[in-house]
Amino acid sequence: MPNTRQHPRLIAFEGIDGSGKTTQARLLKQRLGDVAVLLSEPTSESPAGKRLREEVFRDRAACPPREELALFIEDRRWNVTHRVRPALLEGKTVIVDRYYFSTVAYQAQRGFAPLDLLTLNTQQFPPPDAVVFLDVAPELAVARIRERKGQTPNDFEVQEHLARVRQVYLWVRDHRFITINGAKPAPTQAAEIWRALFGESGIRAF
Ligand code: TYD
């Protein structure tokens, strides 16, 4: 019988800001070592990614929704062409800290229909084999962001925004999603993620 239970090769980490996905993506990369590459979106390499990080993120409301969406898509196209596909072709496991479900969850807050955003992405980008979704209550996420960046005057607004983003993630979840309780200690989460992705046999199967 053919082995239909292949290990995931393209793994996306998703979650609201402050969910701890970056920490978990890094821990997974550490544990996998050289068989894996860790990438993130938006990138800080492509012209679109640089514009997002250097200009748009300074005042997000000032950027028209269409322009913002186009920049995320353009940056993703660059990442897929120059980083994701070449690594997959080399036989690497690719971990991406945010991928197209971020566009669905976040750009839905700027007036686009989630389903349209999903279609726009699935039509042109390779689908992830697994999506690790770090799920936390928006209150906890805001408390973590505050710890990291210092108190902001609009905590409540941020919390409401993240609650709406989380709702879209919950709506778009499919069988590839591994939902992890992001309130648990980081090592516990890491162990759960490992087990869900690679089972008990773990790295030996590579
Ligand atoms: P994030 O990875 O959380 O940034 P950092 O770890 O550098 O703080 O992502 C930055 C922001 O970009 C975050 O608020 C989510 C947003 N984003 C979108 O709105 N759409 C997208 O398609 C992506 C990839 C990110």
Coordinates of C-alpha atoms and ligand atoms in Angstrom, one line a residue:
M1 CA 0.0 0.0 0.0
P2 CA 1.4 3.4 -0.8
N3 CA 2.4 5.6 2.1
T4 CA -0.2 8.3 2.0
R5 CA 0.7 9.8 5.3
Q6 CA 3.6 11.9 4.3
H7 CA 5.2 14.4 6.6
P8 CA 4.2 18.0 6.0
R9 CA 6.7 19.9 3.8
L10 CA 5.1 23.4 3.8
I11 CA 4.1 24.4 7.3
A12 CA 2.5 27.8 8.0
F13 CA 2.3 29.4 11.5
E14 CA -0.7 31.6 12.0
G15 CA -2.4 33.6 14.8
I16 CA -3.2 37.0 15.9
D17 CA -0.4 39.4 16.9
G18 CA 0.8 38.4 20.4
S19 CA -0.2 34.7 19.9
G20 CA 3.4 33.5 20.2
K21 CA 3.6 32.0 16.7
T22 CA 7.0 33.5 16.0
T23 CA 8.4 31.8 19.2
Q24 CA 6.9 28.4 18.2
A25 CA 8.0 28.7 14.5
R26 CA 11.6 29.3 15.8
L27 CA 11.4 26.3 18.2
L28 CA 10.3 24.0 15.4
K29 CA 13.1 25.2 13.1
Q30 CA 15.6 24.6 15.9
R31 CA 14.3 21.1 16.5
L32 CA 14.3 20.2 12.8
G33 CA 17.7 21.8 12.1
D34 CA 19.2 21.8 8.6
V35 CA 16.3 19.9 7.0
A36 CA 14.2 23.0 7.5
V37 CA 14.2 26.7 6.5
L38 CA 12.3 29.4 8.4
L39 CA 10.8 32.2 6.4
S40 CA 8.4 34.9 7.4
E41 CA 5.8 37.2 5.7
P42 CA 5.8 40.0 5.2
T43 CA 9.4 39.6 4.1
S44 CA 12.0 42.2 4.7
E45 CA 13.6 41.5 1.4
S46 CA 11.2 42.2 -1.4
P47 CA 10.5 45.8 -2.5
A48 CA 6.8 45.2 -1.5
G49 CA 7.8 43.8 1.9
K50 CA 10.2 46.7 2.6
R51 CA 7.4 49.2 1.7
L52 CA 5.1 47.4 4.1
R53 CA 7.5 47.4 7.0
E54 CA 9.1 50.8 6.4
E55 CA 6.1 52.8 5.4
V56 CA 2.7 51.2 5.6
F57 CA 3.1 49.8 9.2
R58 CA 3.9 53.3 10.5
D59 CA 0.3 54.4 9.8
R60 CA -1.8 51.5 8.5
A61 CA -5.1 53.4 8.2
A62 CA -3.4 55.8 5.8
C63 CA -2.8 53.1 3.2
P64 CA -5.8 52.4 0.9
P65 CA -7.0 48.8 1.4
R66 CA -6.4 47.9 -2.3
E67 CA -2.9 49.1 -2.2
E68 CA -2.2 47.3 1.1
L69 CA -3.6 44.1 -0.2
A70 CA -1.6 44.4 -3.4
L71 CA 1.6 44.8 -1.4
F72 CA 1.0 41.7 0.7
I73 CA 0.2 39.7 -2.5
E74 CA 3.3 41.0 -4.3
D75 CA 5.5 40.3 -1.4
R76 CA 4.1 36.7 -1.2
R77 CA 4.7 36.2 -4.9
W78 CA 8.3 37.2 -4.3
N79 CA 8.7 34.9 -1.3
V80 CA 7.1 31.9 -3.1
T81 CA 9.2 32.4 -6.2
H82 CA 12.6 33.2 -4.6
R83 CA 12.4 31.4 -1.2
V84 CA 9.6 28.9 -0.8
R85 CA 9.7 27.0 -4.1
P86 CA 13.5 26.7 -4.4
A87 CA 13.7 25.4 -0.8
L88 CA 10.9 22.8 -1.5
L89 CA 12.8 21.7 -4.6
E90 CA 15.9 21.2 -2.6
G91 CA 13.9 18.9 -0.4
K92 CA 13.7 21.2 2.6
T93 CA 10.8 21.5 5.0
V94 CA 9.6 25.1 4.8
I95 CA 8.2 26.8 7.8
V96 CA 6.5 30.2 7.2
D97 CA 5.8 32.6 10.0
R98 CA 2.5 33.9 8.5
Y99 CA 1.2 32.9 5.1
Y100 CA -2.0 33.4 3.1
F101 CA -4.4 32.9 5.9
S102 CA -3.0 36.1 7.4
T103 CA -4.3 38.0 4.3
V104 CA -7.7 36.4 4.7
A105 CA -8.0 37.2 8.4
Y106 CA -6.4 40.7 8.4
Q107 CA -7.4 42.1 5.0
A108 CA -11.0 41.0 5.8
Q109 CA -10.8 43.8 8.4
R110 CA -10.3 46.3 5.6
G111 CA -13.5 45.5 3.7
F112 CA -12.7 42.5 1.6
A113 CA -14.8 39.3 1.7
P114 CA -12.8 36.5 3.3
L115 CA -13.8 34.0 0.6
D116 CA -12.6 36.4 -2.1
L117 CA -9.3 36.8 -0.3
L118 CA -8.9 33.0 0.1
T119 CA -9.6 32.4 -3.6
L120 CA -7.2 35.1 -4.7
N121 CA -4.5 33.3 -2.7
T122 CA -5.3 29.6 -3.5
Q123 CA -5.4 30.4 -7.2
Q124 CA -1.7 31.4 -7.3
F125 CA 0.2 30.1 -4.3
P126 CA 1.1 26.6 -3.2
P127 CA -1.2 25.4 -0.4
P128 CA 0.4 24.7 3.0
D129 CA 0.3 21.0 4.1
A130 CA -0.3 22.0 7.7
V131 CA -1.2 25.2 9.4
V132 CA -0.3 25.6 13.1
F133 CA -2.8 28.0 14.5
L134 CA -1.8 29.6 17.8
D135 CA -5.0 30.5 19.4
V136 CA -5.1 33.0 22.3
A137 CA -7.8 35.2 23.8
P138 CA -7.4 38.8 22.4
E139 CA -7.0 40.0 26.0
L140 CA -3.9 37.9 26.5
A141 CA -2.5 38.9 23.2
V142 CA -2.9 42.6 24.0
A143 CA -1.3 42.0 27.4
R144 CA 1.7 40.4 25.7
I145 CA 2.0 43.1 23.1
R146 CA 1.9 45.7 25.9
E147 CA 4.7 43.9 27.7
R148 CA 6.8 43.9 24.5
K149 CA 6.1 47.4 23.1
G150 CA 5.0 49.4 26.2
Q151 CA 1.5 50.7 27.0
T152 CA -0.4 52.1 24.0
P153 CA -3.4 54.4 24.4
N154 CA -5.6 52.3 22.1
D155 CA -5.4 48.9 23.8
F156 CA -9.1 48.4 23.7
E157 CA -9.3 49.2 20.0
V158 CA -6.4 46.7 19.3
Q159 CA -8.2 44.1 21.4
E160 CA -11.5 44.5 19.4
H161 CA -9.5 44.4 16.1
L162 CA -7.7 41.2 17.1
A163 CA -11.0 39.6 18.2
R164 CA -12.3 40.2 14.7
V165 CA -9.2 38.8 13.1
R166 CA -9.4 35.7 15.3
Q167 CA -13.0 35.2 14.2
V168 CA -12.0 35.0 10.6
Y169 CA -9.2 32.5 11.4
L170 CA -11.8 30.3 13.2
W171 CA -14.1 30.6 10.2
V172 CA -11.4 29.7 7.6
R173 CA -10.0 26.7 9.6
D174 CA -10.0 23.4 7.7
H175 CA -8.6 19.9 8.2
R176 CA -5.1 21.1 7.7
F177 CA -5.2 23.4 10.8
I178 CA -3.6 22.3 14.1
T179 CA -5.1 24.5 16.7
I180 CA -2.8 25.0 19.7
N181 CA -3.8 26.7 23.0
G182 CA -1.3 29.6 23.0
A183 CA -1.9 30.3 26.7
K184 CA -0.1 27.1 27.7
P185 CA 3.7 27.2 28.5
A186 CA 5.8 27.5 25.4
P187 CA 7.5 24.1 25.8
T188 CA 4.1 22.4 26.2
Q189 CA 2.9 24.0 23.0
A190 CA 6.1 23.0 21.2
A191 CA 5.7 19.4 22.2
E192 CA 2.0 19.4 21.1
I193 CA 3.0 20.9 17.7
W194 CA 5.7 18.3 17.2
R195 CA 3.4 15.5 17.9
A196 CA 0.7 16.8 15.7
L197 CA 3.0 17.3 12.8
F198 CA 5.3 14.4 13.0
G199 CA 3.7 11.9 15.3
E200 CA 5.6 9.8 17.8
S201 CA 8.3 8.7 15.4
G202 CA 9.3 12.3 14.8
I203 CA 12.5 13.2 13.0
R204 CA 13.5 9.6 12.4
A205 CA 10.9 9.5 9.6
F206 CA 12.8 12.1 7.5
Ligands
TYD1 P1 4.0 40.0 12.1 O1 4.6 38.8 11.5 O2 3.1 39.7 13.3 O3 5.1 41.1 12.4 P2 6.2 41.1 13.4 O4 6.4 39.7 13.9 O5 7.3 41.7 12.6 O6 5.7 42.0 14.5 O7 3.1 40.6 10.9 C1 3.0 42.0 10.8 C2 1.6 42.5 10.5 O8 1.2 42.2 9.2 C3 0.6 41.8 11.4 O9 -0.2 42.8 12.0 C4 -0.2 41.0 10.4 C5 -0.1 41.7 9.1 N1 -0.3 41.0 7.9 C6 -1.4 41.2 7.1 O10 -2.2 42.1 7.4 N2 -1.6 40.5 6.0 C7 -0.8 39.6 5.5 O11 -1.0 38.9 4.5 C8 0.4 39.3 6.4 C9 1.4 38.2 5.9 C10 0.6 40.0 7.5

